Amino acid sequence: MAAESQPQPPATHFRRVDESRGNGRRLALILLVAFVWRVASLFDPPWVNDEGTYFAVGQAMAHGYRLYNDVWENKPPLIYLLYTAVYHLVGPSLLTIRIIATLTALLLVLLTYQLARVWTHSWPALAAATLVGLLFGVPFLEGTTANAEIFLTAASAGAVLCVMRLRRGALGGILMGIAIFFKAVAGFDALVLALLIMRERRDALPSYITGIALTTVAILVPSALNGILPAMLDDAFLYDVGYVGRMNGLGVPWLLAAKVTLLLVLTVRLRRAPFPVLWLLYALAGALVSGRVFGHYLIQCMVPLCLCVALLIQHRESLGRRITLLLPPVFLGLALLSALIGSLLAMSGHESILARRLSWYTNFVRYAAGGESQVSYRNGVDDHVSRNLRIAAELRTLPAGKVVVWGNTPWVYVLSGRLPATPYTSSLRDPQVPGETQTLRRAVDHSSAREIVVIHPPAPSLGGAVM
């Protein structure tokens, strides 16, 4: 009797397995490209003031200062808690916090790919993942730094993935709450995700809201128990209301009203658009709501922007493949072109931060190849670094005591290991914190600090303070 033939798996099964393995290898290569593209950030000197502020706050907290009460800052607590944790573990290590930012950027590559697969095929999703990995390595966007935006972007992208693919509304809400407590503008991401849930999965809205509420309670209750809740609400949220109002029309924030009106009109017009389009709209609103445009503000828009690119090519696998393969050499060519422009600017006497940013990649390549010294390299990134290192070295030779730094140079506190004599790690904010300058001047007048470092020119003016 002839043996019965065994049923063969359908050909589509083999194709799916091969596709999955192939995409896994391609994703691994994309992750490698994204890592190599931003590796220069791991060798940066301490030049970014935001990172210096976060470490100065973390250092103060590690020495008993209470956030908001004893050391003033205007963001929600998670970014400071992250830096404080790093400080406790390894000290004020810029390398460590940059490694964390790099891992977060690589996580965003994976999240972008998984999100793109909700709407597109493999190659468009790979193109989106490649684009986001390269964009987060561009110094003009400051995705190379460990600013709050890179962490809120990862948390909000994770929240969208939980809702869209994993059907985990509560977990999505928890992650979105984490994004908000990294920076309040993530509320725009939270709102647009709520709109999506109401449009497509209304039954998940209660669990999503519950998740956000759980994160909020987990942060507010310990803050209340530690006695910092009123100050946190005033400094991290109400101050930002004044900040936004000041930059959007002063006493009558007409520009903010125009932005909100435009957002509402576009929401109605695009209500049936694919979610990445709405997400990009709301992320852009979050990036622009303050009235100022810094490079790192736009980081919030990068994931939805790359998803929109995937949507544009979703029905053209071959185009997605070509874009994926072309993006790395295109970015490399742009880096070489920007270096040429930066060199021409420097040679013509137009030395500036812009010229240094344009030459950021080639400056690192020369340093890595042994073509220039460490001092020359860090001056090529920012010539204030050597000045700050000299100040810090001199402070470390003096008797112990608190310091006042008159200027926007928080790295001096960190590099010298000295604590601030006032709650402020900077004397220059716009809009000013009520009482900030007066407090600093009193500290100078009354010799509250062992040393006073004045960054020339003093801003704001020292006024009648006696030196």
Coordinates of C-alpha atoms in Angstrom, one line a residue:
M1 CA 0.0 0.0 0.0
A2 CA 1.5 3.3 -1.0
A3 CA 2.5 5.6 1.8
E4 CA 0.2 8.6 2.3
S5 CA 1.8 11.8 1.1
Q6 CA 2.4 14.4 3.8
P7 CA 0.6 17.7 3.3
Q8 CA 2.9 20.5 2.3
P9 CA 2.8 23.9 3.9
P10 CA 1.5 26.5 1.5
A11 CA 4.0 28.5 -0.5
T12 CA 2.8 31.7 1.1
H13 CA 4.1 30.4 4.5
F14 CA 7.6 30.0 3.2
R15 CA 7.4 33.4 1.6
R16 CA 6.4 35.0 4.9
V17 CA 9.2 33.2 6.8
D18 CA 11.7 34.3 4.3
E19 CA 10.4 37.9 4.3
S20 CA 10.5 38.0 8.1
R21 CA 14.1 36.8 8.1
G22 CA 15.1 39.2 5.4
N23 CA 13.4 42.1 7.2
G24 CA 15.2 41.2 10.4
R25 CA 18.5 41.3 8.7
R26 CA 17.7 44.6 7.0
L27 CA 16.5 46.1 10.3
A28 CA 19.8 45.0 11.9
L29 CA 21.7 46.7 9.2
I30 CA 19.6 49.9 9.5
L31 CA 20.3 49.9 13.3
L32 CA 24.0 49.6 12.6
V33 CA 23.9 52.5 10.1
A34 CA 21.9 54.6 12.6
F35 CA 24.4 53.9 15.3
V36 CA 27.5 54.7 13.1
W37 CA 25.8 57.9 12.0
R38 CA 25.5 59.2 15.5
V39 CA 28.7 57.7 17.0
A40 CA 30.3 61.2 17.1
S41 CA 27.8 62.2 19.7
L42 CA 29.5 59.8 22.2
F43 CA 32.7 61.8 21.9
D44 CA 31.1 65.3 22.3
P45 CA 32.6 67.6 24.9
P46 CA 30.2 69.0 27.5
W47 CA 28.8 71.9 25.5
V48 CA 24.9 71.6 25.4
N49 CA 23.5 73.9 28.1
D50 CA 20.4 71.8 28.6
E51 CA 22.4 68.7 29.4
G52 CA 24.5 70.9 31.8
T53 CA 21.4 72.1 33.5
Y54 CA 20.0 68.6 33.9
F55 CA 23.2 67.4 35.5
A56 CA 23.5 70.5 37.7
V57 CA 20.0 69.8 39.0
G58 CA 20.8 66.1 39.4
Q59 CA 24.0 66.9 41.3
A60 CA 22.1 69.3 43.6
M61 CA 19.4 66.7 44.2
A62 CA 22.0 64.1 45.0
H63 CA 23.3 66.5 47.7
G64 CA 19.9 66.9 49.3
Y65 CA 18.3 69.8 47.3
R66 CA 14.7 69.2 46.6
L67 CA 13.6 69.6 43.0
Y68 CA 11.5 72.8 42.4
N69 CA 11.7 73.8 46.1
D70 CA 15.5 74.1 46.5
V71 CA 16.6 74.0 42.8
W72 CA 14.4 75.7 40.2
E73 CA 13.6 74.2 36.9
N74 CA 10.7 74.4 34.4
K75 CA 10.1 70.9 33.1
P76 CA 8.2 68.0 34.6
P77 CA 10.3 65.8 36.8
L78 CA 11.2 62.7 34.7
I79 CA 14.2 64.3 32.8
Y80 CA 15.7 65.4 36.1
L81 CA 15.1 62.0 37.8
L82 CA 16.9 60.3 34.8
Y83 CA 19.9 62.5 35.1
T84 CA 19.9 62.2 38.9
A85 CA 19.9 58.4 38.5
V86 CA 22.9 58.6 36.2
Y87 CA 24.7 60.9 38.6
H88 CA 24.1 58.5 41.5
L89 CA 25.4 55.6 39.5
V90 CA 28.4 57.0 37.6
G91 CA 28.6 60.7 38.4
P92 CA 28.0 63.5 35.8
S93 CA 29.0 61.2 32.9
L94 CA 28.1 62.8 29.6
L95 CA 29.1 59.5 27.8
T96 CA 26.6 57.5 29.9
I97 CA 23.7 59.8 29.2
R98 CA 24.6 59.9 25.5
I99 CA 24.6 56.1 25.4
I100 CA 21.1 56.2 26.9
A101 CA 20.1 58.6 24.2
T102 CA 21.7 56.4 21.5
L103 CA 19.8 53.4 22.7
T104 CA 16.6 55.4 22.7
A105 CA 17.2 56.5 19.1
L106 CA 17.8 52.9 18.1
L107 CA 14.5 51.9 19.9
L108 CA 12.8 54.6 17.8
V109 CA 14.0 52.9 14.7
L110 CA 12.3 49.7 15.7
L111 CA 9.2 51.5 16.9
T112 CA 8.9 53.4 13.6
Y113 CA 9.2 50.2 11.6
Q114 CA 6.6 48.4 13.6
L115 CA 4.2 51.4 13.4
A116 CA 4.8 51.8 9.6
R117 CA 3.8 48.1 9.1
V118 CA 0.3 49.0 10.4
W119 CA -0.3 51.0 7.2
T120 CA 2.4 49.9 4.7
H121 CA 4.4 46.9 3.3
S122 CA 7.9 46.0 4.3
W123 CA 10.1 48.3 2.1
P124 CA 8.2 51.5 2.8
A125 CA 8.4 50.6 6.5
L126 CA 12.1 50.0 6.2
A127 CA 12.5 53.4 4.5
A128 CA 10.7 55.1 7.3
A129 CA 12.9 53.3 9.9
T130 CA 16.1 54.3 8.0
L131 CA 15.0 57.9 7.7
V132 CA 14.2 58.3 11.4
G133 CA 17.5 56.7 12.4
L134 CA 19.4 59.1 10.2
L135 CA 17.4 62.2 11.3
F136 CA 18.1 61.5 15.0
G137 CA 21.8 61.7 14.2
V138 CA 21.6 65.2 12.7
P139 CA 23.2 67.8 15.0
F140 CA 20.9 70.6 13.8
L141 CA 17.9 68.7 15.3
E142 CA 19.9 67.9 18.4
G143 CA 18.7 64.3 18.3
T144 CA 22.3 63.5 19.2
T145 CA 21.8 65.0 22.6
A146 CA 20.0 63.6 25.7
N147 CA 17.3 66.3 25.8
A148 CA 13.8 65.7 27.0
E149 CA 12.3 65.5 23.5
I150 CA 14.0 62.2 22.5
F151 CA 12.6 60.4 25.5
L152 CA 9.1 61.8 25.2
T153 CA 9.1 60.8 21.5
A154 CA 10.1 57.2 22.3
A155 CA 7.4 57.1 25.0
S156 CA 4.7 58.5 22.8
A157 CA 5.6 56.3 19.8
G158 CA 5.4 53.3 22.2
A159 CA 2.0 54.4 23.3
V160 CA 0.8 54.6 19.8
L161 CA 2.1 51.2 19.0
C162 CA 0.4 49.7 22.1
V163 CA -2.9 51.1 21.0
M164 CA -2.6 50.5 17.3
R165 CA -1.0 47.0 17.1
L166 CA -1.0 45.5 20.6
R167 CA -4.5 46.6 21.6
R168 CA -3.2 47.6 25.0
G169 CA -5.0 50.8 25.8
A170 CA -4.0 51.0 29.5
L171 CA -0.3 50.4 28.7
G172 CA -0.5 53.0 25.9
G173 CA -2.0 55.5 28.4
I174 CA 0.8 54.8 30.9
L175 CA 3.5 55.4 28.3
M176 CA 1.8 58.6 27.1
G177 CA 1.7 59.8 30.7
I178 CA 5.4 59.1 30.9
A179 CA 5.9 61.2 27.7
I180 CA 3.9 64.1 29.3
F181 CA 6.0 64.0 32.5
F182 CA 9.2 64.3 30.4
K183 CA 7.8 67.4 28.7
A184 CA 4.3 68.8 28.8
V185 CA 4.0 69.3 25.0
A186 CA 3.5 65.6 24.7
G187 CA 0.0 66.4 25.7
F188 CA -0.6 67.1 22.0
D189 CA 0.4 63.5 21.2
A190 CA -1.9 62.3 24.0
L191 CA -4.8 64.3 22.6
V192 CA -4.4 63.1 19.0
L193 CA -4.1 59.5 20.1
A194 CA -7.4 60.0 22.1
L195 CA -9.0 61.3 18.9
L196 CA -7.9 58.2 17.1
I197 CA -9.3 55.9 19.8
M198 CA -12.6 57.8 19.7
R199 CA -12.7 57.4 15.9
E200 CA -11.7 53.7 15.6
R201 CA -11.7 52.0 19.0
R202 CA -14.0 53.9 21.3
D203 CA -14.2 51.0 23.8
A204 CA -10.5 51.4 24.5
L205 CA -10.8 55.1 25.6
P206 CA -11.5 54.3 29.3
S207 CA -8.5 52.1 29.7
Y208 CA -6.3 54.7 27.8
I209 CA -7.4 57.5 30.2
T210 CA -6.9 55.2 33.1
G211 CA -3.3 54.5 32.0
I212 CA -2.6 58.2 31.9
A213 CA -4.2 58.7 35.3
L214 CA -2.1 55.9 36.8
T215 CA 1.1 57.6 35.6
T216 CA -0.1 60.9 36.9
V217 CA -1.0 59.6 40.3
A218 CA 2.4 57.7 40.5
I219 CA 4.2 61.0 40.1
L220 CA 1.9 63.5 41.9
V221 CA 1.5 61.4 45.1
P222 CA 5.2 61.1 45.9
S223 CA 5.6 64.8 45.0
A224 CA 2.9 65.7 47.5
L225 CA 4.5 63.5 50.2
N226 CA 7.9 65.2 49.6
G227 CA 6.3 68.6 49.8
I228 CA 7.2 69.7 46.3
L229 CA 3.8 69.4 44.5
P230 CA 2.8 73.1 44.7
A231 CA 6.2 74.2 43.5
M232 CA 6.2 71.6 40.7
L233 CA 2.8 72.7 39.4
D234 CA 3.9 76.3 39.5
D235 CA 7.4 75.9 38.0
A236 CA 6.9 73.0 35.5
F237 CA 3.4 73.9 34.3
L238 CA 2.2 77.4 35.2
Y239 CA 5.5 79.0 34.2
D240 CA 5.2 77.4 30.8
V241 CA 1.8 79.0 30.4
G242 CA 3.5 82.4 30.9
Y243 CA 6.3 81.3 28.6
V244 CA 3.9 80.4 25.8
G245 CA 1.8 83.5 26.3
R246 CA 4.9 85.8 26.2
M247 CA 6.2 84.3 22.9
N248 CA 2.7 84.4 21.3
G249 CA 1.6 88.0 21.6
L250 CA 2.6 89.1 25.1
G251 CA -0.4 90.3 27.1
V252 CA -2.9 89.2 24.4
P253 CA -1.6 85.9 23.0
W254 CA -3.3 86.5 19.6
L255 CA -0.7 84.3 17.8
L256 CA -1.5 81.4 20.1
A257 CA -5.2 81.8 19.4
A258 CA -4.5 81.8 15.7
K259 CA -2.5 78.5 16.1
V260 CA -5.3 76.9 18.1
T261 CA -7.9 78.0 15.6
L262 CA -5.8 76.6 12.7
L263 CA -5.3 73.3 14.5
L264 CA -9.1 72.9 15.1
V265 CA -9.8 73.7 11.4
L266 CA -7.2 71.3 10.1
T267 CA -8.4 68.6 12.5
V268 CA -11.9 68.9 11.1
R269 CA -10.7 68.9 7.5
L270 CA -8.3 65.9 8.1
R271 CA -10.6 64.0 10.4
R272 CA -10.7 61.0 8.1
A273 CA -7.0 61.1 7.1
P274 CA -4.7 58.3 8.1
F275 CA -3.5 58.6 11.7
P276 CA 0.1 59.5 10.9
V277 CA -1.1 62.7 9.1
L278 CA -3.1 63.8 12.2
W279 CA -0.2 62.8 14.5
L280 CA 2.2 64.9 12.5
L281 CA -0.2 67.9 12.7
Y282 CA -0.5 67.7 16.5
A283 CA 3.2 67.0 17.0
L284 CA 4.0 70.0 14.9
A285 CA 1.6 72.0 17.0
G286 CA 3.4 70.9 20.1
A287 CA 6.8 71.8 18.6
L288 CA 5.6 75.3 17.6
V289 CA 3.3 76.2 20.5
S290 CA 5.9 78.0 22.5
G291 CA 6.6 80.6 19.8
R292 CA 10.2 79.7 19.7
V293 CA 11.8 77.2 17.3
F294 CA 14.9 75.3 18.5
G295 CA 16.1 72.2 16.7
H296 CA 15.3 69.8 19.5
Y297 CA 11.7 71.0 19.6
L298 CA 11.2 69.4 16.1
I299 CA 12.3 66.0 17.4
Q300 CA 8.7 65.5 18.5
C301 CA 7.6 65.5 14.8
M302 CA 10.2 63.0 13.4
V303 CA 8.3 59.7 13.9
P304 CA 5.0 60.8 12.4
L305 CA 6.9 62.6 9.6
C306 CA 8.7 59.4 8.7
L307 CA 5.4 57.5 8.9
C308 CA 3.9 60.0 6.4
V309 CA 6.8 59.3 4.1
A310 CA 6.0 55.6 4.3
L311 CA 2.3 56.4 3.5
L312 CA 3.3 58.3 0.4
I313 CA 5.1 55.3 -1.0
Q314 CA 3.0 52.5 0.5
H315 CA 1.9 51.0 -2.8
R316 CA 5.4 51.2 -4.4
E317 CA 7.6 48.5 -2.9
S318 CA 10.4 49.2 -5.4
L319 CA 10.4 52.9 -4.6
G320 CA 10.6 52.0 -0.9
R321 CA 13.6 49.8 -1.6
R322 CA 15.4 52.4 -3.6
I323 CA 14.8 55.1 -0.9
T324 CA 16.0 52.8 1.8
L325 CA 19.3 52.1 -0.1
L326 CA 19.8 55.7 -1.1
L327 CA 19.2 57.4 2.2
P328 CA 22.6 56.7 3.8
P329 CA 24.7 57.9 0.9
V330 CA 22.4 60.9 0.5
F331 CA 22.9 61.9 4.1
L332 CA 26.6 61.3 3.8
G333 CA 26.7 63.6 0.8
L334 CA 24.8 66.2 2.7
A335 CA 27.3 66.0 5.5
L336 CA 30.2 66.5 3.1
L337 CA 28.4 69.4 1.5
S338 CA 27.7 71.0 4.9
A339 CA 31.3 70.6 5.9
L340 CA 32.4 72.4 2.8
I341 CA 30.0 75.3 3.5
G342 CA 31.2 75.4 7.1
S343 CA 34.8 75.5 6.1
L344 CA 34.1 78.3 3.6
L345 CA 32.3 80.3 6.3
A346 CA 35.2 79.9 8.7
M347 CA 37.8 80.8 6.1
S348 CA 35.9 83.9 5.2
G349 CA 35.9 85.0 8.8
H350 CA 32.2 84.1 9.6
E351 CA 33.1 81.8 12.5
S352 CA 29.9 80.9 14.3
I353 CA 27.9 78.2 15.9
L354 CA 26.3 77.5 12.5
A355 CA 29.7 77.0 10.9
R356 CA 30.7 74.6 13.7
R357 CA 27.5 72.6 13.4
L358 CA 28.0 72.3 9.6
S359 CA 31.4 70.8 10.2
W360 CA 30.4 68.5 13.1
Y361 CA 30.9 65.2 11.2
T362 CA 34.1 66.1 9.5
N363 CA 35.5 67.6 12.8
F364 CA 34.9 64.3 14.5
V365 CA 36.5 62.3 11.6
R366 CA 39.7 64.4 11.8
Y367 CA 39.8 63.8 15.6
A368 CA 39.1 60.1 15.3
A369 CA 41.8 59.8 12.6
G370 CA 44.4 61.6 14.8
G371 CA 44.4 64.7 12.6
E372 CA 43.8 67.1 15.5
S373 CA 44.1 67.2 19.3
Q374 CA 41.4 66.9 21.8
V375 CA 41.6 70.6 22.6
S376 CA 41.3 71.5 18.9
Y377 CA 38.4 69.0 18.5
R378 CA 36.3 70.4 21.5
N379 CA 37.0 74.0 20.3
G380 CA 35.7 72.9 16.9
V381 CA 32.5 71.8 18.6
D382 CA 32.2 74.9 20.9
D383 CA 35.0 77.1 22.1
H384 CA 33.2 77.8 25.4
V385 CA 34.1 74.3 26.5
S386 CA 37.8 75.0 27.1
R387 CA 36.8 78.2 29.0
N388 CA 34.4 76.3 31.2
L389 CA 37.0 73.6 31.9
R390 CA 39.6 76.2 32.9
I391 CA 37.1 77.9 35.3
A392 CA 36.1 74.5 36.8
A393 CA 39.8 73.5 37.3
E394 CA 40.5 76.7 39.1
L395 CA 37.4 76.3 41.3
R396 CA 38.5 72.8 42.3
T397 CA 41.8 74.3 43.7
L398 CA 39.9 76.7 46.0
P399 CA 38.4 75.9 49.4
A400 CA 35.0 74.2 49.3
G401 CA 31.9 76.3 49.2
K402 CA 28.9 77.1 47.1
V403 CA 29.1 79.1 43.8
V404 CA 27.1 81.6 41.9
V405 CA 27.5 81.5 38.1
W406 CA 26.3 84.7 36.6
G407 CA 25.4 83.6 33.1
N408 CA 23.8 80.7 31.2
T409 CA 26.7 78.3 31.8
P410 CA 25.4 75.5 34.1
W411 CA 28.2 73.2 33.1
V412 CA 30.5 75.1 35.4
Y413 CA 28.6 73.7 38.4
V414 CA 28.9 70.2 37.1
L415 CA 32.6 70.3 36.0
S416 CA 33.7 71.9 39.3
G417 CA 31.6 69.7 41.5
R418 CA 30.2 72.8 43.2
L419 CA 26.6 73.4 44.3
P420 CA 24.7 76.5 43.5
A421 CA 24.3 79.1 46.3
T422 CA 20.8 79.9 45.0
P423 CA 18.0 77.8 43.5
Y424 CA 19.0 78.8 40.0
T425 CA 21.6 77.2 37.8
S426 CA 21.3 80.1 35.3
S427 CA 20.9 83.9 35.7
L428 CA 19.4 84.3 32.2
R429 CA 15.9 83.3 31.3
D430 CA 13.3 84.7 29.0
P431 CA 10.7 85.3 30.4
Q432 CA 12.4 85.8 33.7
V433 CA 11.4 83.8 36.7
P434 CA 9.8 86.1 39.3
G435 CA 12.4 87.0 41.8
E436 CA 15.2 85.1 40.1
T437 CA 17.5 88.1 39.3
Q438 CA 16.9 89.7 42.7
T439 CA 17.7 86.4 44.5
L440 CA 21.0 86.1 42.5
R441 CA 21.9 89.7 43.3
R442 CA 21.2 89.2 47.0
A443 CA 23.5 86.2 46.9
V444 CA 26.2 88.4 45.4
D445 CA 25.6 91.3 47.8
H446 CA 25.5 89.1 50.9
S447 CA 28.4 86.9 49.9
S448 CA 26.3 83.8 50.1
A449 CA 28.7 82.1 47.7
R450 CA 32.3 81.2 48.3
E451 CA 33.1 82.2 44.7
I452 CA 31.2 84.2 42.0
V453 CA 31.8 83.4 38.4
V454 CA 30.8 86.1 35.9
I455 CA 30.4 85.1 32.3
H456 CA 31.3 88.1 30.2
P457 CA 29.2 90.1 29.3
P458 CA 27.1 89.6 32.4
A459 CA 23.4 89.0 31.5
P460 CA 21.3 90.3 32.9
S461 CA 23.3 93.3 34.2
L462 CA 24.7 92.9 37.7
G463 CA 23.2 96.3 38.5
G464 CA 24.1 97.5 42.0
A465 CA 25.6 94.2 43.1
V466 CA 28.9 94.6 44.8
M467 CA 31.7 92.3 43.6

